[in-house]
Coordinates of C-alpha atoms in Angstrom, one line a residue:
X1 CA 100.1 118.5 94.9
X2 CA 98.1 117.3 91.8
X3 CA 94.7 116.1 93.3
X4 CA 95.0 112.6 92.7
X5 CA 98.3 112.9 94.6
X6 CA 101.0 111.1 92.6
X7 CA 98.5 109.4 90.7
X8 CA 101.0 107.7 87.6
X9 CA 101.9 104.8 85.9
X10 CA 103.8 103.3 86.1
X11 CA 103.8 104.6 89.8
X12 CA 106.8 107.3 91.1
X13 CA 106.1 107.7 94.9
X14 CA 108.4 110.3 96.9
X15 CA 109.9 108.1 99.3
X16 CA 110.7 110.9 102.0
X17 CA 106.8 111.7 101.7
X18 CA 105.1 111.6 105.3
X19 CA 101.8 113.5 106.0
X20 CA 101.2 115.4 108.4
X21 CA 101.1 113.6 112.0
X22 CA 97.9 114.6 112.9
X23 CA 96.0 113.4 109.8
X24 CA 94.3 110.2 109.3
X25 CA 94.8 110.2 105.7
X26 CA 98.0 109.4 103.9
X27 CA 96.6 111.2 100.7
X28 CA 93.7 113.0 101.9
X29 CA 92.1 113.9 98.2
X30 CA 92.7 110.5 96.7
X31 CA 90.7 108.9 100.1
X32 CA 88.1 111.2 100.5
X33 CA 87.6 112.7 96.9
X34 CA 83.8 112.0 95.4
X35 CA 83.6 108.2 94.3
X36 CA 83.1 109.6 90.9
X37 CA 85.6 111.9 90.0
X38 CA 88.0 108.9 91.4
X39 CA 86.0 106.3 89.3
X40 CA 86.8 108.4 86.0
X41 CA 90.3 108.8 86.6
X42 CA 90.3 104.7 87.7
X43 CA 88.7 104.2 84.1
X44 CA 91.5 106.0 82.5
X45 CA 94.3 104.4 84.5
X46 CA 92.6 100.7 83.5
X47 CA 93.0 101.8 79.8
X48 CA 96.8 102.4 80.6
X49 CA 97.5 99.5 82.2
X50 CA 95.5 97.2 79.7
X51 CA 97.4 99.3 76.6
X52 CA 100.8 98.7 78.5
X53 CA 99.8 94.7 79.3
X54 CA 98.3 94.1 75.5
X55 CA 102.3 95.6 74.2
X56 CA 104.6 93.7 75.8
X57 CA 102.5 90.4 77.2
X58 CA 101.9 87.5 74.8
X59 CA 99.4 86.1 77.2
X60 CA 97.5 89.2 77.4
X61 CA 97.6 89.5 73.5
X62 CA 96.3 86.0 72.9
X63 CA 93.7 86.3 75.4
X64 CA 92.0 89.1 74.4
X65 CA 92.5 89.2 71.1
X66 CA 90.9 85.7 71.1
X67 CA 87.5 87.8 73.0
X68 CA 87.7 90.7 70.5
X69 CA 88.8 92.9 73.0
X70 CA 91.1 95.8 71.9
X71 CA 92.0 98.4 75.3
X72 CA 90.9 101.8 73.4
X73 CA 87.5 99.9 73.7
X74 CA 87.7 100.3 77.1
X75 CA 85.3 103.6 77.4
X76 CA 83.2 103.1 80.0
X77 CA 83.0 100.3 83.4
X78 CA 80.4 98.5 81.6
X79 CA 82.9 98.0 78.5
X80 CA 85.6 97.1 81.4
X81 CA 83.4 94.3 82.7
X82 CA 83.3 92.5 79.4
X83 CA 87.2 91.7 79.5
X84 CA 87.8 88.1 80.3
X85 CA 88.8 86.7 83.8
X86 CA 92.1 85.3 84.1
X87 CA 92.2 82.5 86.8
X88 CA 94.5 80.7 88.9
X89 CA 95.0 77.9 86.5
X90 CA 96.0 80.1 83.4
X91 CA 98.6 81.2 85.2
X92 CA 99.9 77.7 86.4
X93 CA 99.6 76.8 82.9
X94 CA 101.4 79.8 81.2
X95 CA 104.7 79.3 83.7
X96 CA 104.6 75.6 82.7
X97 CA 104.5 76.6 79.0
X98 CA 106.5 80.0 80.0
X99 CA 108.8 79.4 82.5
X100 CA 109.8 80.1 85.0
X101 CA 107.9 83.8 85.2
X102 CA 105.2 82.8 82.7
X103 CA 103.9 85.1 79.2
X104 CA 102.3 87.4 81.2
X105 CA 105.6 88.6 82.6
X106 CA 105.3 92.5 81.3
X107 CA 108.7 93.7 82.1
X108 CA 112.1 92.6 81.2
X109 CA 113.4 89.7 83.6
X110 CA 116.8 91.9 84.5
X111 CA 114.0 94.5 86.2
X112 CA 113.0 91.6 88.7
X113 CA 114.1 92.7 92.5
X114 CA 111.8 89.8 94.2
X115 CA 110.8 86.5 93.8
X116 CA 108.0 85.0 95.9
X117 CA 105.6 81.9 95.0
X118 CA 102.8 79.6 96.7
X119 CA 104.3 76.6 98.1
X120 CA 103.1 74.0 95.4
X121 CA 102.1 71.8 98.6
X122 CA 98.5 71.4 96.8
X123 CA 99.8 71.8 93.1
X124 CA 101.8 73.2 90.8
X125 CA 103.6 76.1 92.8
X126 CA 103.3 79.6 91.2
X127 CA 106.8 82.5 90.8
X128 CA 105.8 85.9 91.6
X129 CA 107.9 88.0 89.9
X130 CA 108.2 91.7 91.3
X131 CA 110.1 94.6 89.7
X132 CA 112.1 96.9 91.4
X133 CA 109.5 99.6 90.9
X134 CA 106.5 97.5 91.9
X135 CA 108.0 97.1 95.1
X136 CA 108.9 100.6 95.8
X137 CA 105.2 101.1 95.1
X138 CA 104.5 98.1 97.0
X139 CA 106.0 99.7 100.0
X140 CA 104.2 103.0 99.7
X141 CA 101.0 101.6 99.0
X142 CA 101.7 99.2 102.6
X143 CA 102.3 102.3 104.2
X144 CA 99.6 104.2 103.2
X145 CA 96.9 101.6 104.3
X146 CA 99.2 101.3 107.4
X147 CA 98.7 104.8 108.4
X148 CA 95.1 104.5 107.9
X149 CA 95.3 101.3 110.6
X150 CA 96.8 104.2 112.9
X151 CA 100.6 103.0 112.9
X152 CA 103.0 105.7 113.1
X153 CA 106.8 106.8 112.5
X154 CA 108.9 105.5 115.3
X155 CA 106.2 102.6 116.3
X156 CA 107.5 99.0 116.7
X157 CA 106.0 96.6 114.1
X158 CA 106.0 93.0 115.1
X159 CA 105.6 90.9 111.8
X160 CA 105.2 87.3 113.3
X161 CA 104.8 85.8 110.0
X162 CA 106.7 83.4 107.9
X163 CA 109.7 85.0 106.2
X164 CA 109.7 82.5 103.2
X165 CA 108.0 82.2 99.8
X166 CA 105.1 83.8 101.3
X167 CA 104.7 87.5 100.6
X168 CA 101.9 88.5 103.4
X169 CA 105.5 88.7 105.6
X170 CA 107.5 90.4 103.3
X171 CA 104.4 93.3 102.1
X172 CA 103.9 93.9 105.8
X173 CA 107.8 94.3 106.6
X174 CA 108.2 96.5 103.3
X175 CA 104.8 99.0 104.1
X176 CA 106.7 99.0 108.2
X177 CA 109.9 100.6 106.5
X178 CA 108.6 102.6 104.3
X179 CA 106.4 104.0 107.1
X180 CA 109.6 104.4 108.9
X181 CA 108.7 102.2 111.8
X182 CA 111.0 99.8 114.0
X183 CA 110.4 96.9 112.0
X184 CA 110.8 93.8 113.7
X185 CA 111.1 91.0 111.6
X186 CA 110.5 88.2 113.7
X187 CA 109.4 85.2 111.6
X188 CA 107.6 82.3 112.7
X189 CA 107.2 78.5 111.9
X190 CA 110.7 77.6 113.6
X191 CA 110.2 74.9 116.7
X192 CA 110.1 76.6 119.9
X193 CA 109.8 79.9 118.0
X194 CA 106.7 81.1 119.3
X195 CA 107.9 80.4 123.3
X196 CA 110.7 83.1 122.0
X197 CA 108.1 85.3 121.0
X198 CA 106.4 85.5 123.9
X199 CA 109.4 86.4 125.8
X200 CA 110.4 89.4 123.3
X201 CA 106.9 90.7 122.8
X202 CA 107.2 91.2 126.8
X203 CA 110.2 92.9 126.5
X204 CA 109.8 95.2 123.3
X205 CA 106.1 95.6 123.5
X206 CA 105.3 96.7 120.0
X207 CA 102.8 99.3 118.7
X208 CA 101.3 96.9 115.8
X209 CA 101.7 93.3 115.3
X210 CA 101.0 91.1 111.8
X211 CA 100.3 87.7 111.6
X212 CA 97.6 85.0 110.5
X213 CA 94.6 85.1 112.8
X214 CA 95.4 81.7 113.7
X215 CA 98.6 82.0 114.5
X216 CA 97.6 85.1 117.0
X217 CA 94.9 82.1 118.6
X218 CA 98.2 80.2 119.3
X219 CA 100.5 82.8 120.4
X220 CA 97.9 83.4 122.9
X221 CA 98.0 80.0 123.6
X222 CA 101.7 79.3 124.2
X223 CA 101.8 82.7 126.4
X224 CA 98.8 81.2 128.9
X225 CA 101.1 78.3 129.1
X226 CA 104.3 80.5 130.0
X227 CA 102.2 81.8 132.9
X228 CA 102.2 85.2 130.6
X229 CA 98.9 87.3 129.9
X230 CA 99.1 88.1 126.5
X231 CA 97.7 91.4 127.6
X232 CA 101.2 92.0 128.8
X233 CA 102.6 92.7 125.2
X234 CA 100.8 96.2 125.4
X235 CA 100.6 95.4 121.5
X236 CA 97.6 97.8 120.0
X237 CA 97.0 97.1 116.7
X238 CA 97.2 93.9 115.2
X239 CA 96.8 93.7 111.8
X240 CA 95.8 90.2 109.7
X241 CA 96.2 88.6 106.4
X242 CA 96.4 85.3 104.8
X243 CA 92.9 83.3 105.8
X244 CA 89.3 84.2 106.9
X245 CA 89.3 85.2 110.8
X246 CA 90.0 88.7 111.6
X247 CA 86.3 89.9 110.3
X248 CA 84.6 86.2 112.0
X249 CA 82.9 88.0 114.7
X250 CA 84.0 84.8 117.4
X251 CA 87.7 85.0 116.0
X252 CA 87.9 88.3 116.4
X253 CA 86.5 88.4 119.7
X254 CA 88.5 86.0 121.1
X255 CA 91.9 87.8 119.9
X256 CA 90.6 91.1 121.2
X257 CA 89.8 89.4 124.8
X258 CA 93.4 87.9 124.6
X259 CA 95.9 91.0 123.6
X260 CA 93.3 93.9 124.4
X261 CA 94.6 95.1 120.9
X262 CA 92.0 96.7 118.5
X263 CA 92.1 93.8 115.1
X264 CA 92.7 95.1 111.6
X265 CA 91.4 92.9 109.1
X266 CA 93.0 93.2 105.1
X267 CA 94.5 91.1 102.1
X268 CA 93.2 90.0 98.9
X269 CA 95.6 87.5 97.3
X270 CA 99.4 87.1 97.1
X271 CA 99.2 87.8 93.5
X272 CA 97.9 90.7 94.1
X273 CA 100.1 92.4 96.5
X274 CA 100.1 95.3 97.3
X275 CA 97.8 93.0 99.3
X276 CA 96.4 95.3 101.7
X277 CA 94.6 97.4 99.0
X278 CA 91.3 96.1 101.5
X279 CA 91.6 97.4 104.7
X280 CA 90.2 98.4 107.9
X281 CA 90.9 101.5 108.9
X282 CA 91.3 103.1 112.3
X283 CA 88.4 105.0 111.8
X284 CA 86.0 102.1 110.4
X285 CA 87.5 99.1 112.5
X286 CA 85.0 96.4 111.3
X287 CA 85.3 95.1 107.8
X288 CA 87.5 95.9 104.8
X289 CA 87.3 99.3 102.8
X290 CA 88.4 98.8 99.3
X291 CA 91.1 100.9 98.0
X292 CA 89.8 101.2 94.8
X293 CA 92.9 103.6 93.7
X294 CA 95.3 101.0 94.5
X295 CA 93.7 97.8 93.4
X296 CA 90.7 98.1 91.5
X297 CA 88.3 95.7 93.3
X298 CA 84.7 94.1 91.5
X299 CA 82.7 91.7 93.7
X300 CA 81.4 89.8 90.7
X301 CA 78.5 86.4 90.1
X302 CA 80.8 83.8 89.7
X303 CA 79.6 82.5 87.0
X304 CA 79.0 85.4 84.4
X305 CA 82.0 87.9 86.3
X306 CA 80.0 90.5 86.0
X307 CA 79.6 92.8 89.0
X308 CA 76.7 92.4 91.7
X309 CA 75.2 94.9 92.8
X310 CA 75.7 96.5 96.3
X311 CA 74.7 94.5 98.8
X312 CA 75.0 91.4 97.0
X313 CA 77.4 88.5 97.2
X314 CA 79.8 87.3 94.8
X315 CA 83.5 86.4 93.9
X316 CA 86.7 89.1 94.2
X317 CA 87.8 90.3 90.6
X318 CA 90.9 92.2 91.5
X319 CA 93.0 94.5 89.1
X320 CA 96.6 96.2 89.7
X321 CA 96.5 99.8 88.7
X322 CA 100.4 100.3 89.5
X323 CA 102.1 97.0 89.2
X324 CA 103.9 96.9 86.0
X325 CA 106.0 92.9 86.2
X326 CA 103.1 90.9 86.4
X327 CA 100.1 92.8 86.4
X328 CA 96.7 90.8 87.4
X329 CA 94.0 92.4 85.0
X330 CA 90.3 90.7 86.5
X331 CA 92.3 88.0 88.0
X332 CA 89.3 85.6 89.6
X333 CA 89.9 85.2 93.1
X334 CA 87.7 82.2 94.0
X335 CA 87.0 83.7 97.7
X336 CA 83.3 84.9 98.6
X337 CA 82.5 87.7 100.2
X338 CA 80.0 90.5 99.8
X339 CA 80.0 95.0 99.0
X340 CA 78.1 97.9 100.2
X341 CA 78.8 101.5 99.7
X342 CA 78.1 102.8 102.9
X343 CA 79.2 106.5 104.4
X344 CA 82.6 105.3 106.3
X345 CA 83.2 106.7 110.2
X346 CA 86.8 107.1 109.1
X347 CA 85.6 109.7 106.0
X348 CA 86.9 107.8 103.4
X349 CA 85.3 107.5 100.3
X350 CA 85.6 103.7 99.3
X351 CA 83.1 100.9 98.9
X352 CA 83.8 98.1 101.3
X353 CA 83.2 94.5 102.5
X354 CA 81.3 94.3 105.7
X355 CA 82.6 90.6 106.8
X356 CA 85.9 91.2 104.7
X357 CA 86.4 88.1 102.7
X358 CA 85.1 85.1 104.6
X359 CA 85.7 82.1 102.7
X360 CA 86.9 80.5 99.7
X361 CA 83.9 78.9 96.9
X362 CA 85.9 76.0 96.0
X363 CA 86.1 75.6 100.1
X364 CA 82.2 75.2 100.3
X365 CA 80.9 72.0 101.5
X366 CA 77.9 71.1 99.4
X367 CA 76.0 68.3 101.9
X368 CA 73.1 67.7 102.2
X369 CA 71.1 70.2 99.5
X370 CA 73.0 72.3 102.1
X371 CA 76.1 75.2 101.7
X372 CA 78.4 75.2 104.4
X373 CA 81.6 77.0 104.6
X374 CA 84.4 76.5 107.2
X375 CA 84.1 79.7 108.5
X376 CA 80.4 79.5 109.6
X377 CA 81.9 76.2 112.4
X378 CA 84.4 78.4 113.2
X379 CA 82.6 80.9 114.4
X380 CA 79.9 78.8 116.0
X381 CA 82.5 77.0 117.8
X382 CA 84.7 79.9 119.0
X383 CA 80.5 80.9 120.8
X384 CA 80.4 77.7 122.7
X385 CA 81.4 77.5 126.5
X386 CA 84.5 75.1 126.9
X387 CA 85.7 75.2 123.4
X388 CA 89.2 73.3 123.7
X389 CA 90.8 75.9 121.0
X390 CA 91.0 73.6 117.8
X391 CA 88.6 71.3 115.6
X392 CA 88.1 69.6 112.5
X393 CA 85.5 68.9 109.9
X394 CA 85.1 65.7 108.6
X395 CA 83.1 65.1 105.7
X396 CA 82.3 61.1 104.4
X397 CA 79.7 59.6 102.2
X398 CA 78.1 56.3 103.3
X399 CA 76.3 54.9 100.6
X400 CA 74.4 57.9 98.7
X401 CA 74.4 59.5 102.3
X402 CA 77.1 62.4 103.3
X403 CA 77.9 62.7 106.5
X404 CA 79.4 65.9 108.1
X405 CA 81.3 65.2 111.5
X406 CA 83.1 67.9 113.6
X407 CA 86.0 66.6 116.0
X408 CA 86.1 69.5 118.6
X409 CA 88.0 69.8 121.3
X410 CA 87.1 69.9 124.9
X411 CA 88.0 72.0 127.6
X412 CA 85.6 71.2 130.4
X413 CA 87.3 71.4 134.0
X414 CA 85.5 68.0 134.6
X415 CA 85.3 65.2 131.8
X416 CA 82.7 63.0 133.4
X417 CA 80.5 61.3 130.4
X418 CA 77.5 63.2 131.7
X419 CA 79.9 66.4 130.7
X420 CA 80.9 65.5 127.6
X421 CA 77.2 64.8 126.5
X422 CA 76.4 68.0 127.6
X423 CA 79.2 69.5 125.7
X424 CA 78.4 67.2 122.3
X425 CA 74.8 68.3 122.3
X426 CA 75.4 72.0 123.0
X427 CA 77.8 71.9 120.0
X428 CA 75.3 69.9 117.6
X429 CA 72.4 71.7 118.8
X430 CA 74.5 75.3 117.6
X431 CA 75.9 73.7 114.7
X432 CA 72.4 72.7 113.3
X433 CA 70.6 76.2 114.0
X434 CA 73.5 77.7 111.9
X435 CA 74.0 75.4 109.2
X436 CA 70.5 73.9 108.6
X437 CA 71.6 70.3 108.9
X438 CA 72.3 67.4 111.1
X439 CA 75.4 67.4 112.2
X440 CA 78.0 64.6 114.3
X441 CA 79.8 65.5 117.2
X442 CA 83.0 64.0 118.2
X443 CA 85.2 65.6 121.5
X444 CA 88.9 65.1 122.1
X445 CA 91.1 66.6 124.8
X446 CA 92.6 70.4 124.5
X447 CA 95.5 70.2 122.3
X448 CA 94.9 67.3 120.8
X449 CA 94.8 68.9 117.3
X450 CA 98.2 70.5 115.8
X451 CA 98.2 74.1 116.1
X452 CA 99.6 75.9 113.0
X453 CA 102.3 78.8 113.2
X454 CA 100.8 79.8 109.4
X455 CA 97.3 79.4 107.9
X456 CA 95.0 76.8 109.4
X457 CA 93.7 73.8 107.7
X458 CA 90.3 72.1 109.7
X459 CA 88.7 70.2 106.3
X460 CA 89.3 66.7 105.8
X461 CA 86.8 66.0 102.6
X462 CA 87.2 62.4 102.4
X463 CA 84.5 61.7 99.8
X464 CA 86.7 61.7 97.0
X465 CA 87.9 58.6 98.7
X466 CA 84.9 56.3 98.2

């Protein structure tokens, strides 16, 4: 087999393909090769996909054409870096000008096997468009990083996500079949839904199991409630995507101590699927490798895009190096997270992210001369003795004054005043060693807060208000 192992584009996987059972690579040279024989034959593969986007893309065209960027300029990582981003609100703007798929639609519209989208419920939603080759690839690519989780051939994969627009459901169910697992495509978000989970994860007890991290938190919950141990479900590895949480070392903890399950963290963006191009691997079970052969990953300065160094913090810049119907070339992901390249337990040969992608910039709360993101509560909360399970973050401006207010729930056995002091101080006292600022603490009964079968929403910004 050709070292890069059915390295092409556009991408031709052998679908009966399966390594050998005992491995722990799916394509042992492409995951373990030197990082810079991989890194020239990444260079070469981001001319071809820039030379294929700049022929049959308008959008790609106008854009860099309007930089002065031609793709046989493209020589080096350095040259690579000077390409323009393309963000969120390009693409919004193309489908409305475009529609329904957008100008930076690549291939023809009969060639579309998928269609997929963001909701729209804060804006204008956005189609995915998928080819019928993108998902084959898709599906490979799922089932390579899959492997590397330690799922097998024959396991049972639970994928407790929403089967809807969202595609964190439908990439996990795809990289399952191609794997040729016993996918189980249970869903979620239905009333009453996750009571039926509980009652068949008892009775198939499946291998792996996908889901937001915060859905796991309730499906943990709603078991406790059925009088069922969640350790029950024998499930032992569970797999994550779709918010911050599976890398939050409380979060983390607290849905290893529920299912006894080892937690996989991956996923960059829906627009980027194959998604799970970062990864934990069995091998290295903390953090996210990057799968630089798949997607090519930059962790970038936000505000010039061009790559920090490792170590340093900064914004994803993803590119697709297979997908051929909308191909994301430096799309600007907007989260924060921050790279090392490290030697990896697991032998693989990939930079990663130690604390996988933990928040979002535009989901920063600047109070106070102070940067606080979501995640950081979270994780202070999840430490605290008698945490009720779910809070929110309230954020208001008296006068020129913010204020910052967390609502968090109780779960104290007694709820005597003196308690629930106790219980408010202990949370402000953490809060303010973490965050660096004052902060308000208001307690409410467990369960008070709405639990979420999907991605978790705790920020209530209400400064825009006054």
């Amino acid at each position: 087999m050709h070292a890069m192992e059915e390295w092409n584009f556009p991408a031709r996987y052998d679908n009966e393909y399966l390594p050998d059972p005992a491995s722990p690579y799916w394509f042992r040279n492409r995951e373990t090769m030197d990082p810079e024989q991989r890194a020239e034959a990444v260079l070469a593969r981001l001319r071809d996909v820039m030379r294929y986007a700049y022929r049959t893309s308008e959008f790609y065209r106008r854009k860099w054409n309007g930089a002065g960027i031609n793709p046989e300029d493209i020589t080096s990582f350095e040259a690579f870096e000077s390409v323009p981003v393309v963000t969120k609100a390009e693409l919004r703007q193309s489908q409305l000008e475009h529609p329904p798929f957008g100008d930076y639609l690549c291939a023809p519209e009969s060639e579309i096997y998928h269609v997929h989208g963001t909701s729209g419920t804060t804006g204008t939603p956005t189609a995915f468009a998928v080819g019928r080759g993108d998902w084959d690839a898709i599906a490979n690519n799922h089932a390579r990083v899959m492997w590397g989780m330690g799922l097998r051939p024959g396991d049972t994969v639970f994928v407790a996500a929403v089967f809807s627009l969202y595609l964190g459901s439908w990439g996990a169910l795809a990289g399952a079949e191609r794997l040729r697992c016993r996918a189980f495509p249970f869903g979620a978000g239905a009333p009453g839904m996750t009571a039926r989970a509980v009652r068949w994860l008892r009775a198939f007890k499946p291998k792996g199991f996908y889901a937001t991290p915060s859905y796991a938190l309730r499906l943990a919950e709603v078991a406790h409630a059925e009088g069922v141990d969640p350790k029950e479900f024998e499930i032992k590895v569970m797999f994550f995507s779709g918010e911050p949480g599976a890398s939050v070392p409380s979060v983390r903890k607290a849905i290893e101590d529920s299912f006894g399950a080892r937690v996989v963290d991956c996923g960059t963006m829906a627009e980027m699927t194959p998604f799970m191009s970062a990864a934990a691997t069995s091998g290295t079970p903390d953090g996210m490798l990057l799968y630089q052969d798949i997607v090519h990953h930059e962790v970038c300065d936000p505000t010039t895009y061009r790559p920090v160094p490792y170590g340093g913090e900064g914004t994803p810049v993803y590119t697709h190096l297979e997908r051929t119907s909308q191909p994301m070339i430096r799309l600007a992901s907007g989260d924060l997270t921050s790279w090392v390249y490290e030697e990896n337990p697991c032998g693989r040969t990939y930079p990663k992210l130690p604390r996988g992608v933990y928040g979002r910039i535009d989901d920063m709360i600047h109070i106070r001369g102070e940067n606080v993101y979501p995640t950081e509560i979270d994780n202070v909360l999840r430490n605290v003795e008698h945490y009720g399970g779910e809070h929110r973050v309230v954020v208001t401006r008296t006068g020129s004054m913010d204020e910052l207010t967390v609502q968090v729930e109780c779960a104290h056995p007694t709820t005597t005043p003196t308690a629930l002091e106790q219980f408010e101080k202990l949370v402000g006292s953490e809060l303010q060693a973490t965050l660096g600022l004052r902060v308000s603490v208001e307690t409410f009964p467990s369960n008070t807060f709405e639990r979420t079968d999907h991605k978790a929403r705790r920020v209530d910004d209400r400064r825009a208000l006054v």
